[in-house]
Tab-separated table of C-alpha atoms in Angstrom:
chain	number	residue	atom	x	y	z
A	780	VAL	CA	24.693	8.835	-33.265
A	781	THR	CA	21.282	7.465	-34.151
A	782	GLU	CA	21.337	3.786	-34.761
A	783	GLU	CA	19.173	2.166	-37.414
A	784	PRO	CA	16.906	-0.354	-35.657
A	785	ALA	CA	17.105	-3.879	-36.967
A	786	ALA	CA	13.373	-4.250	-36.376
A	787	THR	CA	10.400	-2.199	-35.224
A	788	VAL	CA	7.622	-3.509	-32.980
A	789	ASP	CA	4.440	-1.475	-33.163
A	790	ALA	CA	2.536	-2.302	-29.979
A	791	THR	CA	0.505	0.894	-29.860
A	792	GLY	CA	-2.998	0.274	-28.579
A	793	ARG	CA	-1.986	-2.947	-26.855
A	794	LEU	CA	-2.237	-3.339	-23.092
A	795	CYS	CA	0.416	-4.755	-20.773
A	796	PRO	CA	1.994	-7.288	-20.835
A	797	LEU	CA	1.604	-7.536	-24.640
A	798	PRO	CA	4.168	-4.844	-25.602
A	799	VAL	CA	6.857	-6.605	-23.580
A	800	ILE	CA	5.878	-10.008	-24.984
A	801	GLU	CA	6.113	-8.659	-28.559
A	802	LEU	CA	9.459	-7.064	-27.774
A	803	ALA	CA	10.808	-10.348	-26.372
A	804	ARG	CA	9.567	-12.269	-29.415
A	805	VAL	CA	11.093	-9.904	-31.970
A	806	ILE	CA	14.398	-9.363	-30.198
A	807	ALA	CA	14.990	-13.130	-30.231
A	808	GLY	CA	15.094	-12.901	-34.040
A	809	VAL	CA	17.703	-10.144	-34.412
A	810	ARG	CA	21.476	-10.473	-34.133
A	811	VAL	CA	23.216	-9.896	-30.814
A	812	GLY	CA	24.363	-6.271	-30.737
A	813	SER	CA	21.558	-4.887	-32.859
A	814	VAL	CA	18.736	-2.654	-31.706
A	815	VAL	CA	14.961	-3.131	-31.712
A	816	GLU	CA	12.569	-0.186	-31.725
A	817	LEU	CA	9.389	-0.593	-29.654
A	818	LEU	CA	6.416	1.742	-30.036
A	819	ALA	CA	4.046	1.302	-27.086
A	820	ASP	CA	1.530	3.716	-25.590
A	821	ASP	CA	0.418	1.522	-22.701
A	822	PRO	CA	1.177	3.541	-19.525
A	823	ALA	CA	2.912	0.539	-17.963
A	824	ALA	CA	5.381	0.170	-20.844
A	825	ALA	CA	7.969	2.634	-19.506
A	826	ALA	CA	8.316	0.713	-16.251
A	827	ASP	CA	7.946	-2.742	-17.744
A	828	VAL	CA	10.397	-2.339	-20.640
A	829	ALA	CA	13.041	-1.163	-18.161
A	830	ALA	CA	12.228	-4.035	-15.792
A	831	TRP	CA	12.326	-6.559	-18.644
A	832	CYS	CA	15.764	-5.306	-19.757
A	833	ARG	CA	17.000	-5.684	-16.168
A	834	MET	CA	15.554	-9.214	-15.804
A	835	ARG	CA	16.802	-10.378	-19.215
A	836	ASP	CA	20.172	-8.588	-19.147
A	837	GLN	CA	19.366	-6.532	-22.238
A	838	GLU	CA	20.225	-2.857	-22.734
A	839	LEU	CA	17.604	-0.116	-22.709
A	840	VAL	CA	19.342	2.323	-25.070
A	841	THR	CA	16.749	5.103	-24.990
A	842	ALA	CA	13.321	5.549	-23.481
A	843	GLU	CA	11.022	8.309	-24.748
A	844	PRO	CA	7.802	7.679	-22.813
A	845	THR	CA	6.442	11.152	-23.611
A	846	ALA	CA	7.017	10.947	-27.383
A	847	ASP	CA	4.044	10.377	-29.671
A	848	PRO	CA	3.919	7.457	-29.884
A	849	PRO	CA	6.137	6.561	-26.898
A	850	ARG	CA	9.302	4.933	-28.185
A	851	TYR	CA	11.929	2.610	-26.711
A	852	LEU	CA	15.190	1.350	-28.204
A	853	VAL	CA	16.495	-1.928	-26.804
A	854	ARG	CA	19.799	-3.567	-27.704
A	855	ARG	CA	20.125	-7.328	-27.700
A	856	LEU	CA	23.176	-8.132	-25.598
A	857	ARG	CA	22.851	-11.918	-25.359
B	1395	VAL	CA	-9.421	-22.174	6.569
B	1396	SER	CA	-9.445	-19.250	4.227
B	1397	GLY	CA	-8.422	-18.396	0.701
B	1398	TYR	CA	-9.113	-14.755	1.439
B	1399	PHE	CA	-5.625	-13.274	1.002
B	1400	ASP	CA	-6.403	-9.558	0.953
B	1401	ALA	CA	-6.238	-8.504	4.613
B	1402	ALA	CA	-4.240	-5.414	3.611
B	1403	THR	CA	-7.383	-4.108	1.936
B	1404	ALA	CA	-9.817	-5.285	4.600
B	1405	ALA	CA	-9.227	-8.052	7.133
B	1406	PRO	CA	-12.145	-10.298	8.132
B	1407	LEU	CA	-13.883	-9.012	11.241
B	1408	HIS	CA	-12.058	-10.166	14.375
B	1409	PRO	CA	-14.302	-12.293	16.676
B	1410	ALA	CA	-13.697	-9.743	19.445
B	1411	ALA	CA	-15.087	-7.050	17.151
B	1412	ARG	CA	-18.138	-9.127	16.395
B	1413	ALA	CA	-18.859	-9.593	20.114
B	1414	ALA	CA	-18.357	-5.875	20.802
B	1415	LEU	CA	-20.602	-4.970	17.889
B	1416	GLU	CA	-23.477	-6.958	19.404
B	1417	VAL	CA	-23.069	-5.184	22.737
B	1418	ALA	CA	-22.843	-1.819	21.001
B	1419	LEU	CA	-25.972	-2.357	18.952
B	1420	GLU	CA	-27.773	-3.018	22.229
B	1421	ASP	CA	-26.310	-0.159	24.286
B	1422	GLY	CA	-24.597	2.228	21.893
B	1423	TRP	CA	-27.190	3.396	19.410
B	1424	ALA	CA	-27.963	6.725	21.093
B	1425	ASP	CA	-26.135	10.002	20.469
B	1426	PRO	CA	-23.192	10.228	22.892
B	1427	ASP	CA	-23.515	14.033	22.926
B	1428	ARG	CA	-26.967	13.915	24.582
B	1429	SER	CA	-27.177	14.085	28.356
B	1430	TYR	CA	-30.129	11.741	28.914
B	1431	ARG	CA	-29.424	8.237	30.169
B	1432	GLU	CA	-29.154	6.556	26.755
B	1433	GLY	CA	-26.751	9.276	25.637
B	1434	ARG	CA	-24.675	8.914	28.779
B	1435	ARG	CA	-24.432	5.168	28.241
B	1436	ALA	CA	-23.272	5.755	24.656
B	1437	ARG	CA	-20.767	8.335	25.894
B	1438	LEU	CA	-19.229	5.808	28.293
B	1439	LEU	CA	-18.784	3.326	25.464
B	1440	LEU	CA	-17.287	5.950	23.160
B	1441	ASP	CA	-14.864	7.160	25.834
B	1442	GLY	CA	-13.827	3.586	26.555
B	1443	SER	CA	-13.159	2.920	22.861
B	1444	ARG	CA	-11.107	6.071	22.509
B	1445	GLU	CA	-9.063	5.197	25.591
B	1446	ALA	CA	-8.404	1.682	24.303
B	1447	ILE	CA	-7.177	2.873	20.911
B	1448	ALA	CA	-5.154	5.695	22.455
B	1449	ALA	CA	-3.464	3.196	24.774
B	1450	VAL	CA	-2.331	1.060	21.833
B	1451	LEU	CA	-1.080	4.183	20.033
B	1452	GLY	CA	0.773	5.520	23.063
B	1453	ALA	CA	-1.438	8.600	23.042
B	1454	ARG	CA	-3.831	10.507	25.258
B	1455	PRO	CA	-7.513	9.907	24.491
B	1456	ASP	CA	-8.007	13.535	23.413
B	1457	GLU	CA	-5.316	13.027	20.781
B	1458	VAL	CA	-7.459	10.436	18.986
B	1459	THR	CA	-10.227	11.420	16.536
B	1460	PHE	CA	-12.535	9.010	14.738
B	1461	THR	CA	-13.205	9.571	11.034
B	1462	PRO	CA	-15.382	7.680	8.523
B	1463	SER	CA	-12.339	5.985	6.922
B	1464	GLY	CA	-8.564	5.908	6.711
B	1465	THR	CA	-8.790	7.987	3.547
B	1466	VAL	CA	-10.753	10.733	5.306
B	1467	ALA	CA	-8.259	10.605	8.184
B	1468	ALA	CA	-5.376	11.074	5.716
B	1469	HIS	CA	-7.104	13.992	3.999
B	1470	LEU	CA	-7.858	15.679	7.341
B	1471	ALA	CA	-4.356	15.081	8.692
B	1472	VAL	CA	-2.640	16.672	5.687
B	1473	LEU	CA	-5.078	19.495	4.985
B	1474	GLY	CA	-5.532	20.362	8.680
B	1475	ALA	CA	-1.779	20.539	9.267
B	1476	LEU	CA	-1.441	22.853	6.257
B	1477	ALA	CA	-4.458	24.983	7.233
B	1478	ALA	CA	-2.855	25.669	10.615
B	1479	ARG	CA	0.262	27.216	9.082
B	1480	ARG	CA	0.492	30.670	7.575
B	1481	GLN	CA	4.013	30.119	6.275
B	1482	ARG	CA	4.330	30.392	2.469
B	1483	PRO	CA	5.209	28.551	0.387
B	1484	ARG	CA	3.920	25.465	2.116
B	1485	ARG	CA	6.292	22.698	1.149
B	1486	VAL	CA	5.344	19.102	1.903
B	1487	VAL	CA	7.840	16.254	1.858
B	1488	THR	CA	6.564	12.768	1.011
B	1489	SER	CA	8.046	9.503	-0.146
B	1490	ALA	CA	7.320	8.304	-3.669
B	1491	VAL	CA	5.444	5.287	-2.285
B	1492	GLU	CA	2.903	6.870	0.079
B	1493	HIS	CA	-0.711	5.747	-0.101
B	1494	SER	CA	-2.677	7.531	-2.813
B	1495	SER	CA	-4.962	9.139	-0.182
B	1496	VAL	CA	-1.963	10.945	1.331
B	1497	LEU	CA	-0.591	11.970	-2.065
B	1498	ALA	CA	-4.016	13.226	-3.193
B	1499	ALA	CA	-4.403	15.336	-0.064
B	1500	VAL	CA	-0.908	16.786	-0.487
B	1501	ALA	CA	-1.662	17.628	-4.131
B	1502	ALA	CA	-4.899	19.315	-3.067
B	1503	GLY	CA	-3.211	21.281	-0.282
B	1504	THR	CA	-0.073	22.668	-1.874
B	1505	ASP	CA	1.738	23.196	-5.153
B	1506	GLU	CA	5.078	22.649	-3.571
B	1507	THR	CA	6.025	19.049	-2.887
B	1508	THR	CA	9.314	17.263	-2.474
B	1509	THR	CA	9.220	13.568	-3.292
B	1510	VAL	CA	11.874	11.292	-1.831
B	1511	GLY	CA	12.493	8.230	-3.976
B	1512	VAL	CA	12.939	4.622	-2.884
B	1513	ASP	CA	15.394	1.874	-3.762
B	1514	ALA	CA	14.515	-1.343	-5.591
B	1515	LEU	CA	13.214	-2.870	-2.323
B	1516	GLY	CA	10.840	0.044	-1.761
B	1517	SER	CA	12.876	1.446	1.155
B	1518	VAL	CA	13.101	5.160	1.864
B	1519	ASP	CA	16.620	6.270	2.783
B	1520	ALA	CA	16.346	7.977	6.194
B	1521	GLU	CA	19.244	10.373	5.542
B	1522	ALA	CA	17.985	11.397	2.117
B	1523	TYR	CA	14.546	12.046	3.600
B	1524	ALA	CA	15.937	13.968	6.587
B	1525	ALA	CA	18.013	16.147	4.229
B	1526	GLU	CA	14.788	17.382	2.589
B	1527	LEU	CA	13.442	18.579	5.948
B	1528	GLY	CA	16.198	21.161	6.130
B	1529	ALA	CA	15.035	23.990	3.945
B	1530	GLY	CA	11.800	25.134	5.575
B	1531	ALA	CA	9.474	22.201	5.034
B	1532	THR	CA	5.935	22.653	6.380
B	1533	LEU	CA	4.975	19.014	6.784
B	1534	ALA	CA	6.518	15.597	6.252
B	1535	CYS	CA	4.519	12.449	5.436
B	1536	LEU	CA	5.909	8.946	5.771
B	1537	GLN	CA	4.204	5.570	5.961
B	1538	SER	CA	5.270	3.148	8.688
B	1539	ALA	CA	5.215	0.367	6.101
B	1540	ASN	CA	4.377	0.180	2.445
B	1541	HIS	CA	0.882	-1.045	1.726
B	1542	GLU	CA	1.731	-2.784	-1.561
B	1543	VAL	CA	5.040	-4.525	-0.923
B	1544	GLY	CA	5.319	-4.515	2.888
B	1545	THR	CA	8.675	-2.769	3.265
B	1546	LEU	CA	9.085	-1.011	6.635
B	1547	GLN	CA	10.107	2.637	6.483
B	1548	PRO	CA	12.475	4.527	8.803
B	1549	VAL	CA	9.795	6.449	10.726
B	1550	ALA	CA	11.799	6.687	13.977
B	1551	GLU	CA	14.715	8.381	12.193
B	1552	VAL	CA	12.457	10.714	10.227
B	1553	LEU	CA	10.469	11.633	13.358
B	1554	ALA	CA	13.750	12.472	15.113
B	1555	ALA	CA	14.868	14.590	12.156
B	1556	GLY	CA	11.512	16.354	12.046
B	1557	ARG	CA	11.707	17.130	15.745
B	1558	GLU	CA	15.210	18.519	15.342
B	1559	ARG	CA	14.112	20.795	12.501
B	1560	GLY	CA	10.669	21.729	13.767
B	1561	VAL	CA	8.808	19.918	10.984
B	1562	PRO	CA	5.730	17.903	12.035
B	1563	VAL	CA	5.737	14.334	10.724
B	1564	LEU	CA	2.555	12.554	9.675
B	1565	VAL	CA	2.925	8.801	10.078
B	1566	ASP	CA	0.572	6.763	7.893
B	1567	ALA	CA	0.249	3.640	10.028
B	1568	ALA	CA	-2.654	2.141	8.086
B	1569	ALA	CA	-0.682	-0.801	6.702
B	1570	SER	CA	1.069	-1.714	9.965
B	1571	LEU	CA	-1.194	-0.963	12.929
B	1572	GLY	CA	-2.084	-4.207	14.698
B	1573	ARG	CA	0.650	-6.047	12.737
B	1574	THR	CA	3.878	-4.521	14.028
B	1575	ALA	CA	4.755	-2.457	17.101
B	1576	PRO	CA	2.875	0.862	16.944
B	1577	PRO	CA	4.966	3.679	15.505
B	1578	PRO	CA	6.996	5.732	18.003
B	1579	ASP	CA	6.317	9.274	19.103
B	1580	TRP	CA	4.347	10.484	16.032
B	1581	ASP	CA	3.092	14.043	15.540
B	1582	LEU	CA	0.143	13.146	13.293
B	1583	LEU	CA	-1.065	9.608	12.640
B	1584	VAL	CA	-3.474	7.950	10.244
B	1585	ALA	CA	-4.960	4.447	10.448
B	1586	SER	CA	-7.910	2.407	9.243
B	1587	ALA	CA	-9.846	-0.112	11.369
B	1588	ARG	CA	-10.769	-2.504	8.571
B	1589	LYS	CA	-7.084	-3.320	8.071
B	1590	TRP	CA	-6.622	-4.544	11.675
B	1591	GLY	CA	-9.787	-6.655	11.860
B	1592	GLY	CA	-12.225	-3.905	12.739
B	1593	PRO	CA	-15.250	-3.085	10.618
B	1594	PRO	CA	-15.164	-0.772	7.587
B	1595	GLY	CA	-16.291	2.767	8.323
B	1596	VAL	CA	-13.772	3.711	11.021
B	1597	GLY	CA	-10.603	5.704	10.453
B	1598	VAL	CA	-8.287	7.075	13.102
B	1599	LEU	CA	-6.708	10.523	13.046
B	1600	GLY	CA	-4.062	11.126	15.712
B	1601	ILE	CA	-3.105	14.709	16.473
B	1602	ARG	CA	-0.481	15.045	19.186
B	1603	THR	CA	-1.066	17.757	21.789
B	1604	GLY	CA	0.906	20.831	20.743
B	1605	VAL	CA	1.005	19.954	17.039
B	1606	ARG	CA	-0.720	22.738	15.124
B	1607	TRP	CA	-3.806	21.597	13.260
B	1608	ARG	CA	-6.985	23.350	12.163
B	1609	SER	CA	-10.078	21.813	10.631
B	1610	PRO	CA	-9.874	22.337	6.863
B	1611	GLY	CA	-13.666	22.097	6.559
B	1612	PRO	CA	-16.621	23.798	8.244
B	1613	GLU	CA	-16.582	23.636	12.030
B	1614	ASP	CA	-18.710	20.885	13.527
B	1615	ALA	CA	-19.444	20.043	17.156
B	1616	HIS	CA	-18.528	16.359	16.893
B	1617	GLU	CA	-15.137	14.912	17.703
B	1618	SER	CA	-13.914	18.187	19.276
B	1619	GLY	CA	-14.466	19.940	15.959
B	1620	ARG	CA	-11.937	17.749	14.158
B	1621	ALA	CA	-14.153	15.448	12.108
B	1622	ALA	CA	-17.647	16.344	10.981
B	1623	GLY	CA	-20.675	14.205	11.736
B	1624	VAL	CA	-21.713	11.812	14.448
B	1625	VAL	CA	-19.408	8.892	15.159
B	1626	PRO	CA	-20.750	5.410	14.223
B	1627	LEU	CA	-20.406	4.241	17.806
B	1628	PRO	CA	-21.110	0.507	17.299
B	1629	LEU	CA	-18.428	0.378	14.612
B	1630	VAL	CA	-15.972	2.350	16.731
B	1631	LEU	CA	-16.532	0.022	19.671
B	1632	ALA	CA	-15.927	-2.989	17.435
B	1633	ALA	CA	-12.812	-1.335	15.989
B	1634	ALA	CA	-11.393	-0.739	19.469
B	1635	ALA	CA	-12.085	-4.331	20.541
B	1636	ALA	CA	-10.385	-5.631	17.396
B	1637	LEU	CA	-7.298	-3.467	17.895
B	1638	GLU	CA	-6.931	-4.508	21.534
B	1639	ALA	CA	-7.252	-8.159	20.502
B	1640	ALA	CA	-4.850	-7.786	17.577
B	1641	ASP	CA	-2.348	-6.038	19.826
B	1642	ALA	CA	-2.613	-8.799	22.436
B	1643	GLU	CA	-2.158	-11.552	19.824
B	1644	ARG	CA	0.502	-9.659	17.944
B	1645	SER	CA	3.649	-11.497	19.006
B	1646	SER	CA	2.288	-14.982	18.296
B	1647	GLU	CA	0.454	-13.993	15.107
B	1648	THR	CA	3.460	-12.062	13.813
B	1649	ALA	CA	5.685	-15.118	14.110
B	1650	ARG	CA	3.103	-17.418	12.510
B	1651	LEU	CA	2.280	-15.108	9.592
B	1652	ARG	CA	5.920	-14.239	9.029
B	1653	ASP	CA	6.674	-17.945	8.608
B	1654	LEU	CA	3.845	-18.293	6.099
B	1655	THR	CA	4.863	-15.278	4.004
B	1656	GLU	CA	8.497	-16.395	4.227
B	1657	ARG	CA	7.441	-19.747	2.790
B	1658	ILE	CA	5.862	-17.933	-0.167
B	1659	ARG	CA	8.944	-15.737	-0.607
B	1660	THR	CA	11.236	-18.772	-0.631
B	1661	ARG	CA	9.150	-21.282	-2.568
B	1662	LEU	CA	7.749	-19.009	-5.280
B	1663	PRO	CA	10.979	-18.485	-7.272
B	1664	GLU	CA	11.559	-22.264	-7.132
B	1665	LEU	CA	8.053	-23.037	-8.396
B	1666	VAL	CA	7.466	-20.301	-10.985
B	1667	PRO	CA	10.055	-19.211	-13.564
B	1668	ASP	CA	10.586	-15.456	-14.060
B	1669	VAL	CA	8.865	-14.296	-10.899
B	1670	GLU	CA	10.164	-11.367	-8.887
B	1671	VAL	CA	9.368	-11.313	-5.181
B	1672	LEU	CA	9.067	-7.676	-4.149
B	1673	GLY	CA	9.881	-5.635	-1.087
B	1674	HIS	CA	12.489	-5.910	1.646
B	1675	PRO	CA	13.279	-9.563	2.531
B	1676	THR	CA	13.522	-8.975	6.298
B	1677	SER	CA	12.506	-5.426	7.212
B	1678	ARG	CA	8.910	-5.994	6.214
B	1679	LEU	CA	5.331	-6.465	7.395
B	1680	PRO	CA	4.834	-10.005	8.696
B	1681	HIS	CA	1.582	-10.721	6.877
B	1682	LEU	CA	2.205	-9.341	3.388
B	1683	VAL	CA	4.121	-10.529	0.334
B	1684	ALA	CA	3.951	-9.211	-3.211
B	1685	PHE	CA	5.387	-10.547	-6.448
B	1686	SER	CA	5.273	-9.953	-10.196
B	1687	CYS	CA	5.178	-12.643	-12.887
B	1688	LEU	CA	6.770	-11.800	-16.220
B	1689	TYR	CA	4.510	-11.933	-19.332
B	1690	VAL	CA	1.294	-12.320	-17.308
B	1691	ALA	CA	-1.588	-9.869	-16.946
B	1692	GLY	CA	-2.168	-9.159	-13.247
B	1693	GLU	CA	-5.910	-8.909	-13.694
B	1694	ALA	CA	-6.094	-12.304	-15.416
B	1695	LEU	CA	-3.954	-13.835	-12.684
B	1696	ALA	CA	-6.283	-12.459	-9.994
B	1697	VAL	CA	-9.332	-13.782	-11.863
B	1698	GLU	CA	-7.838	-17.276	-12.183
B	1699	LEU	CA	-6.810	-17.302	-8.516
B	1700	ASP	CA	-10.339	-16.257	-7.578
B	1701	ARG	CA	-11.631	-19.240	-9.556
B	1702	GLU	CA	-9.419	-21.448	-7.365
B	1703	GLY	CA	-10.777	-19.799	-4.223
B	1704	PHE	CA	-8.036	-17.231	-3.577
B	1705	SER	CA	-8.770	-13.522	-3.241
B	1706	VAL	CA	-5.787	-11.278	-3.899
B	1707	SER	CA	-5.223	-7.741	-5.071
B	1708	SER	CA	-3.026	-6.598	-7.964
B	1709	GLY	CA	-1.069	-3.408	-8.617
B	1710	SER	CA	-1.053	-4.099	-12.352
B	1711	SER	CA	-2.885	-1.984	-14.878
B	1712	CYS	CA	-3.589	-4.604	-17.499
B	1713	SER	CA	-7.291	-3.875	-17.535
B	1714	ALA	CA	-9.572	-1.109	-18.597
B	1715	SER	CA	-10.535	-0.471	-14.960
B	1716	SER	CA	-7.140	0.913	-13.986
B	1717	LEU	CA	-5.083	2.332	-16.798
B	1718	THR	CA	-2.039	3.446	-14.867
B	1719	PRO	CA	0.252	0.993	-13.103
B	1720	SER	CA	0.889	1.224	-9.363
B	1721	HIS	CA	3.035	4.262	-8.523
B	1722	VAL	CA	4.728	2.130	-5.850
B	1723	LEU	CA	5.918	-0.494	-8.336
B	1724	VAL	CA	7.014	2.214	-10.797
B	1725	ALA	CA	9.007	4.032	-8.087
B	1726	MET	CA	10.778	0.758	-7.224
B	1727	GLY	CA	11.593	0.011	-10.857
B	1728	ALA	CA	9.694	-3.271	-10.436
B	1729	LEU	CA	7.820	-5.141	-13.109
B	1730	THR	CA	4.286	-3.726	-12.939
B	1731	HIS	CA	2.447	-6.418	-14.865
B	1732	GLY	CA	1.609	-9.832	-13.457
B	1733	ASN	CA	1.536	-8.313	-9.996
B	1734	VAL	CA	-0.115	-9.986	-7.015
B	1735	ARG	CA	-0.267	-8.875	-3.397
B	1736	VAL	CA	-0.977	-11.569	-0.828
B	1737	SER	CA	-1.873	-10.389	2.679
B	1738	LEU	CA	-2.737	-12.927	5.350
B	1739	HIS	CA	-4.698	-12.807	8.598
B	1740	ARG	CA	-5.543	-14.908	11.659
B	1741	ASP	CA	-7.882	-17.308	9.783
B	1742	VAL	CA	-5.306	-18.333	7.166
B	1743	THR	CA	-3.608	-21.661	7.838
B	1744	GLU	CA	-0.433	-23.297	6.594
B	1745	ALA	CA	-2.598	-25.603	4.466
B	1746	ASP	CA	-4.155	-22.572	2.730
B	1747	VAL	CA	-0.733	-21.228	1.828
B	1748	ASP	CA	0.409	-24.624	0.605
B	1749	ARG	CA	-2.641	-24.959	-1.610
B	1750	PHE	CA	-1.961	-21.469	-2.989
B	1751	LEU	CA	1.586	-22.519	-3.826
B	1752	ALA	CA	0.219	-25.691	-5.425
B	1753	VAL	CA	-2.191	-23.945	-7.812
B	1754	LEU	CA	-0.224	-20.815	-8.725
B	1755	PRO	CA	2.447	-22.383	-11.007
B	1756	GLY	CA	-0.181	-24.012	-13.222
B	1757	ILE	CA	-2.148	-20.790	-13.549
B	1758	VAL	CA	0.935	-18.781	-14.526
B	1759	ASP	CA	2.011	-21.491	-17.013
B	1760	GLU	CA	-1.403	-21.523	-18.635
B	1761	LEU	CA	-1.615	-17.709	-18.917
B	1762	ARG	CA	1.850	-17.601	-20.481
B	1763	ARG	CA	0.920	-20.366	-22.909
B	1764	THR	CA	-2.266	-18.522	-23.909
B	1765	ALA	CA	-0.229	-15.359	-24.560
B	1766	GLY	CA	2.339	-17.356	-26.583
B	1767	ALA	CA	5.016	-16.322	-24.116
B	1768	GLU	CA	5.993	-19.674	-22.606
B	1769	SER	CA	9.465	-19.820	-24.148
B	1770	LEU	CA	10.425	-16.140	-24.332
């Protein structure tokens, strides 16, 4: 089942920690339970999105670090 | 008093090394391989240095080779161990958090590698590692302690497993030598003098008698054919003096530095919101502590700390100079941005650490405010 993201953050071309900052900013504006799509080609994004989800108790639904552009789906849990 | 907090890259020269260096420049400039009087005098100094370092390592002097750096020692250790074995394929077992010099040498020497992962604290599981030595491994590489987060690794268990299965184990002791008890009965060993208070330009390659090893490069007469080129004797003499001194001071310095890093580990999460202190809380190097600050660029943090008089290193990649984040932090699943490694030494005082803890929260606050991330 592919879920329609409530919002998309295009952080391609931006260096860490900006993709995670943009993700945090946008996810605060969507409803709990919905999903945000993050596009980020910074090589640190794969590690940092997962770490952010762990630190903020959010759910990393899918991570496609080798897609073009690399793509992450994060669900707001709280 | 010192704000230099990067001893894990290069510690300031130990006073004992400085004194030895002066003596060596006077008496140790000649080629120790020549038989005239100046050469003989140099030979005595070189032999004495080798004996001193071997004694700390629990080795025989002829098991110790000097190289131009820890990196060269790591390359020679890996490639020489592989060159000595005809067995194919040549499979090398490493942890995911080895130093890049070890990983680069392994990649250059074989196509077949087995990487053992780590947990969130950066610890290698001894049983998981030992299990990989079963099916015909050629060489195993394990650090005594991690160079970025300080976590100690189970070298004694892995050495025992290697012995049981006939697999030589290379211990990368660069991060720990002079800081913790020397590793036990290693087969191959790598270390770097600048990390224990010796000068840059001296690496140590330990090859235990009976462990197969062949020079991967052209044969050369120096260092029993193990490392090419003449040894920089004054630097080696200084390195040996520094290691002897560090070893003698170890118990008191360990306790003092452990208290200081423990203070950082404890106080930091109270002073700075959203900071993760990394590495094992107890089974760790005494002088090193690393942490990552959410929503902060590691490079910017290091620059601001430098402005306040503190020199630290960062495993972050938030700059054009290093585009990939630290493989150690990635393997641990740690936050890779906003990363700082603090590594202390004998000149750092409690007051230095307290001043560091006093300035850091403001710097992090300001960087978060600039990025618009203060309330995320």
